[in-house]
Amino acid sequence: MKFKVPRGTQDILPAESWKWQKVEQLIRETCEVYRYSEIRTPMFEQTELFQRAVGDTTDIVSKEMYTFKDRGDRSMTLRPEGTAPVVRSFIEHKMFGWVDQPVKLYYIQPMFRYERQQAGRYRQFVQFGTEAIGSADPAIDAEVISLALEVYKRAGLKDIKLVLNSLGDKESRIAHRDALVAHFTPHIDEFCTDCQNRLEKNPLRILDCKVDHEHPLMKTAPSLTDYLNDESRAYFEALKTLLTKSGITYELDPNLVRGLDYYNHTAFEIMSTAEGFGAITTLCGGGRYNGLSEEMGGPSAPGIGFGMSIERLLLALEAEQVPLTNDDALDVYVVTLGEAAKKEGFQVLQQLRSAGIRADMDYLDRKMKAQMKSADRLQSKWVTVIGEEEVEQQIVQLKNMKEGTQQSVTIPELIELIKG
Ligand code: HAM
C-alpha cells in the first residue's frame, strides 16, 4: 500500500468512534451543568499569536509547531493549543463587554504538535478545554478544577489524582527568576544549548527540560513556593480552602511549572495512577493566565482553564478497564425477496427511518439466508420479510427476533408496533 496515515495521527474507525461520541456527549453534558458554552475557532492562526502567548522558548513554539507560509506569504500555524485562540477571539469579539462575566467557554478541537510519537502522545490529538475569562476569584479556579474532575468521574475513572502548585504573580516570578539565574549561571555550561538560551530568556523553562532533567542542580533549584509574595500566598490558600471544603483532595508539587509561558498563580495537572497506564501519566493540565489578554493587546481579563486530550481519557478508561456501553443495535432489518419486493422494501425502510426507527436493508441482492444472517450480526430486534405476496397485499411479515414470534402487519401497524 502506497499511502499510510501520517505518523502520530490515527484513523478512528467505527469500532472506536462510538466511544469518542460517548465521551464527547458526557463532556458536553457536564459543561452544560457548569454553564460553559462551546466556542469553535479556526484550525490555524497567525504564527505570532502562539509565539506571543505560549512563549518563544517553550518546546511547543520552538520545536513542535506545524508552521507554513500561505499563498499570501503569511506565516500560519496549525493550532498547537486552545488558550491563545480563545483569548484572541475573546478580545476580537469584545466578549469583555458581554453582560455575563466571567465568560465561560469550552472547546473540543484537534490540536497539532510535532512531537515524538509515543503511547498517549500524538501529532494530532483532540483536546477538550475550558477557558473562564474575566474573573480573578479563586472560586472560579476551584470551579474549573472541579469541572475537569467531574468529567473523569462521570466517565468512570477512579485512579486519578490532582496535583497543584502556585506560580505566583509577576512580582513573585521575578524574584524567583533572579534566584534561578543565580542558581544555574555558575554551571550553565553543563547544560544543553536550549537551557543555555533559556537562562537568559526564561530560566523557569530550564526546569522542564527533557534533556537535562537528571542534572543534580535541577533537584536543588530554588522553588517557586519560597518566593510567593503575600498576595500570591493568600490567593493560593483561598483556593486550597475552597477545594478542601468541596471534598476535592490534591497533592502539592512545587516543581509543577507547566510547559507554557502564560501561566501565573494556579497551575494544576490531573494524572492517572492506574497500573498499566503508559509512561505519560498526565491526563489534563491547566492554570491561570492573568495578563495574557493585555499581552495580546486586549483589556485586563484574568483567565483560567485547562486542556485534556480525549485520547488519554480513553487510554485511562482502558487501563482501568471501565466498560463503555454502546447501544447501537438495529431496530429493524428489512429482508426482501425479489425485485418488486426490494423496491417496496426500500419505501418501507424510508418510512421507518422517517419515524426515527433504526433500520437497514440488503444492497447486495443476497439470498434470504444471508440477509437473515446480517440481521443477526447487527443484533436487529425485528426483521420484516417482504415477498411478492406481501407487496400485493401491502403488508409485511414481522418477526420478533428475541421471542421468535411472527405476524402479518400493515406499514402503519409496523411503525406503531416497533415504536412501542
Ligand atoms: P498542555 O499541558 O500543553 O496545556 O496540554 C494539555 C493536555 O493536552 C495534556 O494534559 C494532554 O492531555 C493533552 N496533550 C498535550 N499534548 C498531547 C499530545 N501530543 N498527544 C496527546 N495529548 C496531548 C495546554 O494545551 C493549555 N492550553 C491548557 C490550558 C487551557 N491552560 C489554560 N487553559
XYZ file of N, CA, C and O in Angstrom, residues 232-379:
592
model
N 0.055 36.442 46.581
C 0.006 35.157 45.877
C -0.268 34.018 46.850
O -1.009 33.083 46.553
N 0.372 34.120 48.007
C 0.177 33.099 49.027
C -1.291 33.056 49.467
O -1.890 31.991 49.594
N -1.869 34.243 49.662
C -3.263 34.329 50.114
C -4.196 33.749 49.053
O -5.165 33.037 49.365
N -3.898 34.042 47.795
C -4.730 33.522 46.695
C -4.706 31.997 46.704
O -5.743 31.329 46.606
N -3.510 31.459 46.833
C -3.337 30.000 46.809
C -4.046 29.358 48.007
O -4.720 28.336 47.866
N -3.920 30.002 49.174
C -4.582 29.466 50.372
C -6.096 29.436 50.169
O -6.769 28.471 50.533
N -6.624 30.529 49.580
C -8.076 30.612 49.374
C -8.541 29.474 48.465
O -9.567 28.830 48.720
N -7.769 29.204 47.424
C -8.141 28.116 46.507
C -8.102 26.777 47.233
O -9.032 25.970 47.121
N -7.043 26.553 47.976
C -6.911 25.263 48.670
C -8.066 25.040 49.636
O -8.597 23.945 49.748
N -8.455 26.126 50.334
C -9.574 26.009 51.273
C -10.855 25.641 50.533
O -11.606 24.750 50.952
N -11.086 26.311 49.398
C -12.308 26.025 48.615
C -12.328 24.565 48.170
O -13.367 23.896 48.220
N -11.183 24.080 47.710
C -11.117 22.689 47.231
C -11.380 21.734 48.380
O -12.201 20.810 48.266
N -10.714 21.980 49.488
C -10.866 21.081 50.636
C -12.325 21.053 51.093
O -12.881 19.995 51.360
N -12.932 22.241 51.140
C -14.336 22.306 51.575
C -15.267 21.579 50.613
O -16.341 21.124 51.005
N -14.863 21.486 49.342
C -15.700 20.761 48.374
C -15.357 19.282 48.336
O -15.848 18.560 47.466
N -14.476 18.859 49.216
C -14.124 17.439 49.257
C -13.172 17.033 48.142
O -13.068 15.853 47.800
N -12.479 18.003 47.557
C -11.522 17.683 46.483
C -10.132 17.576 47.088
O -9.625 18.521 47.690
N -9.540 16.390 46.956
C -8.205 16.206 47.518
C -7.154 16.523 46.462
O -7.401 16.377 45.264
N -5.988 16.933 46.933
C -4.927 17.298 45.994
C -3.577 17.011 46.622
O -3.454 16.866 47.833
N -2.575 16.930 45.744
C -1.188 16.830 46.190
C -0.519 18.127 45.786
O -0.803 18.649 44.715
N 0.395 18.618 46.615
C 1.124 19.820 46.226
C 2.430 19.399 45.570
O 3.094 18.473 46.042
N 2.769 20.043 44.470
C 4.042 19.749 43.822
C 4.706 21.069 43.416
O 4.353 21.677 42.417
N 5.694 21.502 44.223
C 6.334 22.796 43.935
C 7.082 22.803 42.606
O 7.444 23.864 42.107
N 7.319 21.620 42.024
C 8.032 21.568 40.740
C 7.113 21.596 39.527
O 7.568 21.539 38.392
N 5.819 21.663 39.786
C 4.889 21.702 38.653
C 4.902 23.114 38.050
O 4.334 24.049 38.613
N 5.609 23.268 36.924
C 5.715 24.618 36.341
C 4.904 24.768 35.056
O 4.652 25.872 34.603
N 4.493 23.640 34.431
C 3.734 23.648 33.181
C 4.600 24.168 32.028
O 5.521 24.942 32.213
N 4.300 23.693 30.832
C 5.168 23.962 29.684
C 4.805 25.167 28.837
O 5.277 25.292 27.718
N 3.945 26.045 29.338
C 3.543 27.210 28.547
C 3.785 28.463 29.392
O 3.613 28.426 30.609
N 4.175 29.543 28.724
C 4.624 30.734 29.467
C 3.523 31.575 30.090
O 3.798 32.402 30.943
N 2.275 31.410 29.650
C 1.271 32.391 30.094
C 0.761 32.185 31.516
O -0.012 32.972 32.016
N 1.236 31.131 32.178
C 0.655 30.824 33.492
C 1.172 31.697 34.631
O 2.315 32.107 34.640
N 0.295 31.942 35.589
C 0.676 32.508 36.879
C -0.347 32.023 37.909
O -1.350 31.431 37.538
N -0.053 32.263 39.154
C -0.881 31.734 40.251
C -1.122 30.224 40.069
O -0.175 29.477 39.912
N -2.394 29.838 39.944
C -2.734 28.419 39.955
C -2.192 27.625 38.754
O -2.388 28.022 37.605
N -1.526 26.513 39.036
C -1.150 25.560 37.983
C -1.558 24.183 38.481
O -1.380 23.872 39.656
N -2.159 23.394 37.620
C -2.574 22.060 38.087
C -2.504 21.026 36.967
O -2.537 21.364 35.780
N -2.368 19.789 37.392
C -2.449 18.681 36.440
C -3.255 17.564 37.089
O -3.279 17.441 38.311
N -3.913 16.798 36.259
C -4.608 15.606 36.760
C -3.915 14.417 36.132
O -3.710 14.382 34.905
N -3.460 13.504 36.973
C -2.674 12.370 36.489
C -3.444 11.074 36.690
O -4.241 10.959 37.618
N -3.111 10.105 35.856
C -3.666 8.773 36.065
C -2.724 8.010 36.972
O -1.503 8.053 36.797
N -3.287 7.320 37.963
C -2.456 6.492 38.831
C -2.735 5.019 38.543
O -2.346 4.146 39.309
N -3.443 4.760 37.448
C -3.817 3.374 37.115
C -2.578 2.562 36.750
O -1.701 3.058 36.043
N -2.550 1.357 37.262
C -1.462 0.462 36.908
C -1.569 0.168 35.422
O -2.669 0.000 34.895
N -0.447 0.117 34.759
C -0.501 -0.217 33.345
C -0.789 0.956 32.442
O -0.838 0.810 31.230
N -1.010 2.139 33.036
C -1.138 3.325 32.193
C 0.275 3.690 31.764
O 1.200 3.613 32.549
N 0.456 4.086 30.510
C 1.803 4.298 29.957
C 2.674 5.265 30.742
O 2.334 5.693 31.841
N 3.809 5.608 30.155
C 4.797 6.459 30.826
C 4.267 7.883 31.018
O 4.611 8.562 31.979
N 3.430 8.307 30.103
C 2.901 9.670 30.223
C 1.619 9.601 31.035
O 0.612 9.065 30.591
N 1.672 10.135 32.239
C 0.521 9.939 33.124
C -0.364 11.181 33.223
O -1.413 11.124 33.850
N 0.055 12.273 32.610
C -0.763 13.483 32.714
C -1.975 13.388 31.794
O -1.843 13.248 30.588
N -3.135 13.466 32.401
C -4.372 13.407 31.614
C -4.831 14.810 31.249
O -5.444 15.022 30.210
N -4.552 15.755 32.146
C -5.119 17.096 31.994
C -4.163 18.112 32.592
O -3.536 17.838 33.615
N -4.040 19.259 31.947
C -3.184 20.313 32.503
C -3.850 21.658 32.341
O -4.532 21.914 31.351
N -3.671 22.505 33.338
C -4.291 23.821 33.221
C -3.721 24.805 34.211
O -2.792 24.486 34.961
N -4.294 25.991 34.192
C -3.831 27.005 35.125
C -4.373 28.376 34.784
O -5.148 28.543 33.839
N -3.921 29.324 35.592
C -4.406 30.703 35.477
C -3.493 31.507 34.563
O -2.285 31.249 34.514
N -4.067 32.415 33.817
C -3.261 33.222 32.898
C -3.667 34.701 32.935
O -4.021 35.278 31.916
N -3.568 35.298 34.130
C -3.822 36.742 34.239
C -2.761 37.462 33.415
O -1.598 37.072 33.426
N -3.174 38.473 32.667
C -2.188 39.255 31.907
C -2.070 38.825 30.455
O -1.527 39.556 29.635
N -2.589 37.641 30.116
C -2.460 37.187 28.719
C -3.254 38.086 27.766
O -2.787 38.424 26.685
N -4.445 38.479 28.197
C -5.266 39.350 27.354
C -4.528 40.665 27.051
O -4.447 41.086 25.895
N -3.957 41.288 28.086
C -3.193 42.532 27.879
C -2.019 42.284 26.936
O -1.749 43.070 26.034
N -1.336 41.166 27.162
C -0.171 40.798 26.340
C -0.548 40.735 24.862
O 0.246 41.020 23.975
N -1.807 40.367 24.615
C -2.260 40.226 23.236
C -3.023 41.463 22.740
O -3.719 41.409 21.726
N -2.906 42.559 23.494
C -3.499 43.811 23.044
C -4.927 44.024 23.507
O -5.606 44.940 23.030
N -5.396 43.209 24.428
C -6.760 43.356 24.933
C -6.781 44.045 26.285
O -5.736 44.441 26.804
N -7.968 44.181 26.867
C -8.068 44.789 28.194
C -7.684 43.776 29.279
O -7.477 42.602 28.969
N -7.657 44.230 30.504
C -7.365 43.308 31.598
C -8.504 42.287 31.694
O -9.668 42.663 31.783
N -8.183 41.026 31.631
C -9.207 39.970 31.679
C -8.562 38.692 32.189
O -8.126 37.855 31.413
N -8.479 38.579 33.521
C -7.814 37.398 34.084
C -8.561 36.123 33.710
O -9.793 36.113 33.672
N -7.820 35.070 33.430
C -8.481 33.838 32.984
C -7.893 32.595 33.604
O -6.794 32.618 34.173
N -8.638 31.536 33.512
C -8.140 30.211 33.937
C -8.802 29.145 33.083
O -9.957 29.313 32.651
N -8.073 28.059 32.845
C -8.658 26.976 32.061
C -7.809 25.729 32.132
O -6.842 25.664 32.891
N -8.203 24.749 31.344
C -7.416 23.510 31.273
C -7.591 22.892 29.899
O -8.484 23.291 29.125
N -6.749 21.929 29.603
C -6.900 21.133 28.389
C -6.689 19.673 28.723
O -5.829 19.344 29.548
N -7.496 18.819 28.154
C -7.294 17.373 28.349
C -7.535 16.683 27.013
O -8.436 17.058 26.256
N -6.692 15.693 26.704
C -6.924 15.048 25.415
C -7.906 13.888 25.577
O -7.893 13.167 26.569
N -8.756 13.749 24.594
C -9.736 12.656 24.602
C -8.976 11.324 24.484
O -9.359 10.328 25.089
N -7.880 11.343 23.700
C -7.099 10.112 23.529
C -6.664 9.565 24.884
O -6.799 8.375 25.156
N -6.113 10.449 25.720
C -5.608 9.971 27.025
C -6.749 9.572 27.950
O -6.600 8.661 28.758
N -7.877 10.235 27.833
C -9.034 9.832 28.642
C -9.444 8.399 28.276
O -9.667 7.557 29.144
N -9.472 8.126 26.973
C -9.862 6.782 26.533
C -8.819 5.746 26.960
O -9.168 4.629 27.360
N -7.534 6.141 26.915
C -6.481 5.214 27.362
C -6.628 4.916 28.852
O -6.437 3.778 29.292
N -6.989 5.945 29.618
C -7.163 5.751 31.057
C -8.355 4.837 31.338
O -8.300 3.976 32.226
N -9.414 4.994 30.559
C -10.586 4.121 30.728
C -10.192 2.669 30.458
O -10.603 1.754 31.170
N -9.367 2.501 29.440
C -8.898 1.157 29.092
C -8.026 0.586 30.211
O -8.205 -0.552 30.623
N -7.108 1.430 30.712
C -6.195 0.968 31.769
C -6.974 0.567 33.019
O -6.616 -0.382 33.708
N -8.068 1.286 33.293
C -8.859 0.950 34.483
C -9.964 -0.057 34.168
O -10.766 -0.404 35.032
N -9.991 -0.474 32.917
C -10.999 -1.430 32.450
C -12.424 -0.985 32.757
O -13.254 -1.764 33.223
N -12.667 0.285 32.524
C -14.024 0.813 32.697
C -14.792 0.525 31.404
O -14.373 0.958 30.337
N -15.881 -0.229 31.485
C -16.592 -0.535 30.252
C -17.449 0.650 29.797
O -18.076 1.317 30.608
N -17.416 0.927 28.505
C -18.339 1.908 27.938
C -19.406 1.088 27.235
O -19.087 0.104 26.584
N -20.658 1.478 27.373
C -21.678 0.671 26.715
C -22.152 1.346 25.440
O -22.236 2.559 25.362
N -22.436 0.510 24.500
C -22.831 1.013 23.203
C -24.117 0.340 22.763
O -24.137 -0.854 22.479
N -25.188 1.096 22.736
C -26.445 0.512 22.288
C -26.667 0.900 20.832
O -27.423 1.808 20.524
N -25.958 0.199 19.936
C -26.132 0.554 18.530
C -26.903 -0.536 17.787
O -26.863 -0.625 16.569
N -27.610 -1.398 18.555
C -28.372 -2.469 17.900
C -29.429 -1.851 16.981
O -30.010 -0.811 17.268
N -29.648 -2.534 15.896
C -30.630 -2.083 14.918
C -32.042 -2.395 15.423
O -32.243 -3.373 16.122
N -33.025 -1.564 15.052
C -34.414 -1.889 15.403
C -34.988 -2.894 14.402
O -35.553 -3.901 14.800
N -34.840 -2.564 13.136
C -35.455 -3.430 12.112
C -34.499 -3.694 10.962
O -33.830 -2.766 10.482
N -34.450 -4.923 10.519
C -33.755 -5.230 9.276
C -34.807 -5.652 8.262
O -35.643 -6.512 8.549
N -34.778 -4.991 7.118
C -35.801 -5.259 6.103
C -35.261 -6.298 5.120
O -34.327 -6.020 4.372
N -35.843 -7.494 5.170
C -35.433 -8.565 4.252
C -36.386 -8.560 3.059
O -37.612 -8.534 3.245
N -35.824 -8.543 1.863
C -36.696 -8.521 0.675
C -36.368 -9.688 -0.246
O -35.210 -10.109 -0.332
N -37.407 -10.195 -0.922
C -37.233 -11.343 -1.817
C -37.728 -10.958 -3.203
O -38.927 -10.847 -3.416
N -36.774 -10.681 -4.095
C -37.160 -10.345 -5.467
C -37.156 -8.851 -5.724
O -37.139 -8.033 -4.787
N -37.204 -8.516 -7.025
C -37.052 -7.137 -7.485
C -38.172 -6.217 -6.969
O -37.907 -5.145 -6.431
N -39.433 -6.676 -7.140
C -40.575 -5.849 -6.723
C -40.546 -5.621 -5.210
O -40.786 -4.509 -4.733
N -40.218 -6.685 -4.488
C -40.164 -6.576 -3.020
C -39.059 -5.622 -2.585
O -39.191 -4.903 -1.599
N -37.984 -5.617 -3.343
C -36.868 -4.739 -2.969
C -37.288 -3.272 -3.066
O -36.997 -2.458 -2.191
N -38.002 -2.975 -4.183
C -38.476 -1.591 -4.358
C -39.410 -1.207 -3.213
O -39.303 -0.131 -2.631
N -40.322 -2.122 -2.920
C -41.278 -1.877 -1.829
C -40.529 -1.751 -0.491
O -40.808 -0.866 0.321
N -39.563 -2.667 -0.304
C -38.768 -2.685 0.934
C -38.070 -1.358 1.162
O -38.000 -0.857 2.293
N -37.580 -0.777 0.073
C -36.874 0.500 0.211
C -37.811 1.597 0.701
O -37.443 2.432 1.529
N -39.062 1.558 0.183
C -40.061 2.541 0.652
C -40.357 2.348 2.133
O -40.468 3.310 2.893
N -40.487 1.070 2.523
C -40.758 0.756 3.941
C -39.607 1.297 4.806
O -39.817 1.930 5.847
N -38.386 1.020 4.327
C -37.187 1.466 5.039
C -37.219 2.981 5.268
O -36.959 3.473 6.372
N -37.576 3.707 4.214
C -37.614 5.166 4.321
C -38.645 5.613 5.347
O -38.396 6.531 6.112
N -39.800 4.936 5.346
C -40.855 5.317 6.299
C -40.431 5.034 7.738
O -40.706 5.808 8.641
N -39.760 3.876 7.910
C -39.277 3.524 9.256
C -38.303 4.588 9.743
O -38.388 5.080 10.868
N -37.379 4.937 8.857
C -36.353 5.921 9.247
C -36.978 7.287 9.533
O -36.549 7.981 10.471
N -37.961 7.661 8.742
C -38.638 8.949 8.998
C -39.283 8.954 10.366
O -39.448 10.006 10.978
N -39.688 7.752 10.807
C -40.337 7.666 12.126
C -39.292 7.542 13.237
O -39.632 7.305 14.398
N -37.989 7.678 12.873
C -36.926 7.647 13.890
C -36.527 6.236 14.301
O -35.933 6.042 15.358
N -36.889 5.272 13.468
C -36.556 3.875 13.788
C -35.258 3.501 13.079
O -35.076 3.810 11.898
N -34.342 2.849 13.823
C -33.061 2.473 13.222
C -33.264 1.262 12.322
O -33.587 0.173 12.808
N -33.099 1.460 11.045
C -33.419 0.384 10.109
C -32.396 0.304 8.991
O -31.749 1.293 8.654
N -32.237 -0.899 8.436
C -31.311 -1.081 7.318
C -31.810 -2.238 6.459
O -32.730 -2.968 6.860
N -31.217 -2.382 5.263
C -31.597 -3.493 4.393
C -30.397 -3.957 3.583
O -29.315 -3.379 3.670
N -30.599 -4.953 2.796
C -29.534 -5.529 1.979
C -29.402 -4.773 0.660
O -30.403 -4.430 0.031
N -28.153 -4.508 0.269
C -27.932 -3.829 -1.011
C -27.080 -4.668 -1.958
O -26.490 -4.156 -2.890
N -26.974 -5.962 -1.652
C -26.116 -6.817 -2.481
C -26.901 -7.951 -3.144
O -26.310 -8.912 -3.617
N -28.230 -7.817 -3.171
C -29.097 -8.856 -3.757
C -28.762 -10.242 -3.236
O -28.651 -11.193 -4.004
N -28.596 -10.358 -1.939
C -28.245 -11.657 -1.370
C -29.494 -12.486 -1.094
O -30.612 -11.960 -1.031
N -29.256 -13.785 -0.908
C -30.371 -14.692 -0.637
C -30.930 -14.421 0.754
O -30.280 -13.795 1.576
N -32.132 -14.944 0.986
C -32.807 -14.696 2.264
C -31.929 -15.084 3.462
O -31.852 -14.358 4.456
N -31.254 -16.242 3.351
C -30.461 -16.742 4.471
C -29.352 -15.736 4.834
O -29.118 -15.447 6.017
N -28.699 -15.212 3.813
C -27.607 -14.252 4.045
C -28.160 -12.963 4.648
O -27.543 -12.350 5.522
N -29.355 -12.572 4.199
C -29.965 -11.353 4.753
C -30.305 -11.553 6.233
O -30.100 -10.661 7.052
N -30.814 -12.758 6.539
C -31.154 -13.054 7.938
C -29.881 -13.033 8.805
O -29.906 -12.585 9.947
N -28.788 -13.492 8.233
C -27.512 -13.504 8.963
C -27.070 -12.074 9.284
O -26.589 -11.789 10.379
N -27.228 -11.206 8.300
C -26.870 -9.794 8.527
C -27.705 -9.227 9.668
O -27.202 -8.527 10.544
N -29.009 -9.533 9.639
C -29.914 -9.033 10.683
C -29.422 -9.483 12.057
O -29.413 -8.706 13.019
N -28.972 -10.721 12.117
C -28.458 -11.302 13.353
C -27.208 -10.569 13.823
O -27.084 -10.196 14.981
N -26.280 -10.406 12.864
C -24.998 -9.771 13.187
C -25.208 -8.326 13.676
O -24.519 -7.862 14.552
N -26.189 -7.674 13.117
C -26.472 -6.283 13.508
C -27.372 -6.221 14.737
O -27.824 -5.161 15.134
N -27.628 -7.377 15.318
C -28.453 -7.508 16.530
C -29.812 -6.833 16.376
O -30.312 -6.185 17.294
